[in-house]
Amino acid sequence: MNPRAVAAIYRQEMGRFFRTVWQSLVAPVISTSLYFVVFGAAIGGRIQEVEGVSYGAFIVPGLIMLSVMTQGISNAAFGIYMPKFIGTIFEILSAPVSAFEAVLGYVGAAATKALVIGLIILGTATLFVDLQIRHPVWMIAFLLLTCVSFSLMGFIIGIWARNFEQLQLIPLLVVTPLIFLGGSFYSISMLPGIWQDIALLNPVVYLISGFRWSFFGLADVPVGVSLAAIAGFTLICLVVVWAIFRTGWRLRR
């Protein structure tokens, strides 16, 4: 283990984060506020409560997951793609830095960024709604697992992408629709019977359900299933990253 190498990669990525504070921090806060105005005020005026929870509070976990997932993917994907794009990836591959240490540095920084944004959005939400967290330890656990797993996914996308268009392809066309259809702004129980069964095929449903349970004690699927789903997703991403470094697949532009 080379902690200096991990720290160097981590500091470099976090430095890029703080150099773009407006884009990295302020923009998610503004977009979250707009979601509260549109969904909380407009839709919340018609849907007062969902399973005994005010609609404004009910959408908070979904909003946090929406930002955490997208930010984790985009930060990790961009972080590893740029060394490929400008050719500095070869310096990392030739340095005395193991694959584990490189992944730990890049994914750790991306997960940290996503976690910070998630906590800021949580703080912003308290300005709009009265929010209580019934299971704070589990809330942090779900949040951390989501940050790490989707940062790993972004790392894989960054290695797979050959250009900037491909870098945005999966997040925009696959991940974002799955998040919106995964119960971010509604409960799966509100859907007609057949659509509930279809919705359960969406893996994001399990992540959002478990995270919402940590706030209100309400879940669309059993909490154990949600934990197993996110743990399994994290494991799959780890195996894919291991295979990439073992074979050298697309580690050059």
Short mmCIF file of N, CA and C in Angstrom, two decimals, residues 9 13 17 27 34 38 43 47 55 108-109 116 130 132 151 153 160 186 200 222 232 237 252-253:
data_model
loop_
_atom_site.label_atom_id
_atom_site.label_comp_id
_atom_site.label_asym_id
_atom_site.label_seq_id
_atom_site.Cartn_x
_atom_site.Cartn_y
_atom_site.Cartn_z
N ILE A 9 -3.32 11.47 -5.66
CA ILE A 9 -4.45 11.41 -6.60
C ILE A 9 -5.68 12.04 -5.98
N GLU A 13 -7.73 15.43 -7.39
CA GLU A 13 -9.14 15.42 -7.76
C GLU A 13 -9.97 16.37 -6.89
N PHE A 17 -12.20 19.89 -7.77
CA PHE A 17 -13.54 20.10 -7.24
C PHE A 17 -13.69 21.51 -6.67
N ALA A 27 -24.55 25.00 -8.09
CA ALA A 27 -25.53 24.52 -9.08
C ALA A 27 -26.46 23.45 -8.51
N LEU A 34 -35.13 24.53 -7.03
CA LEU A 34 -36.12 24.54 -8.10
C LEU A 34 -37.02 23.32 -8.04
N VAL A 38 -41.04 23.44 -7.85
CA VAL A 38 -41.90 22.80 -8.85
C VAL A 38 -42.68 21.65 -8.25
N ILE A 43 -46.96 20.30 -7.28
CA ILE A 43 -47.55 18.98 -7.09
C ILE A 43 -47.97 18.78 -5.64
N ILE A 47 -51.04 16.84 -3.87
CA ILE A 47 -50.76 15.64 -3.10
C ILE A 47 -50.23 16.10 -1.74
N TYR A 55 -45.74 15.65 1.31
CA TYR A 55 -45.10 15.38 0.02
C TYR A 55 -43.76 16.10 -0.09
N GLY A 108 -12.34 7.41 -4.38
CA GLY A 108 -12.49 8.04 -3.08
C GLY A 108 -12.80 9.52 -3.19
N ALA A 109 -12.12 10.20 -4.11
CA ALA A 109 -12.39 11.63 -4.30
C ALA A 109 -13.78 11.86 -4.86
N VAL A 116 -20.44 15.13 -0.05
CA VAL A 116 -20.54 16.54 0.35
C VAL A 116 -21.78 17.18 -0.27
N ASP A 130 -40.03 20.49 7.17
CA ASP A 130 -39.68 19.98 8.50
C ASP A 130 -39.28 18.52 8.32
N GLN A 132 -37.28 14.99 9.70
CA GLN A 132 -36.73 14.20 10.79
C GLN A 132 -36.20 12.89 10.23
N SER A 151 -19.78 5.99 -7.89
CA SER A 151 -18.47 6.50 -8.29
C SER A 151 -17.68 5.41 -9.00
N MET A 153 -19.07 3.05 -10.74
CA MET A 153 -19.71 2.97 -12.04
C MET A 153 -19.20 4.08 -12.96
N TRP A 160 -14.30 3.33 -20.23
CA TRP A 160 -14.96 2.83 -21.46
C TRP A 160 -15.07 3.91 -22.53
N TYR A 186 -42.22 9.73 -6.04
CA TYR A 186 -43.49 9.07 -5.75
C TYR A 186 -43.19 7.71 -5.14
N LEU A 200 -40.31 -2.75 -10.22
CA LEU A 200 -39.39 -3.52 -9.39
C LEU A 200 -38.23 -4.09 -10.20
N PRO A 222 -38.49 -4.58 1.02
CA PRO A 222 -37.83 -4.84 2.31
C PRO A 222 -36.44 -4.20 2.38
N GLY A 232 -24.60 -5.76 -3.71
CA GLY A 232 -24.33 -6.54 -4.92
C GLY A 232 -23.86 -5.67 -6.07
N CYS A 237 -19.36 -3.78 -9.60
CA CYS A 237 -18.49 -2.70 -10.08
C CYS A 237 -17.03 -2.97 -9.72
N ARG A 252 -6.02 3.17 -22.53
CA ARG A 252 -5.43 4.20 -23.36
C ARG A 252 -6.56 4.79 -24.18
N ARG A 253 -6.35 5.98 -24.68
CA ARG A 253 -7.42 6.68 -25.40
C ARG A 253 -7.69 6.01 -26.74
#
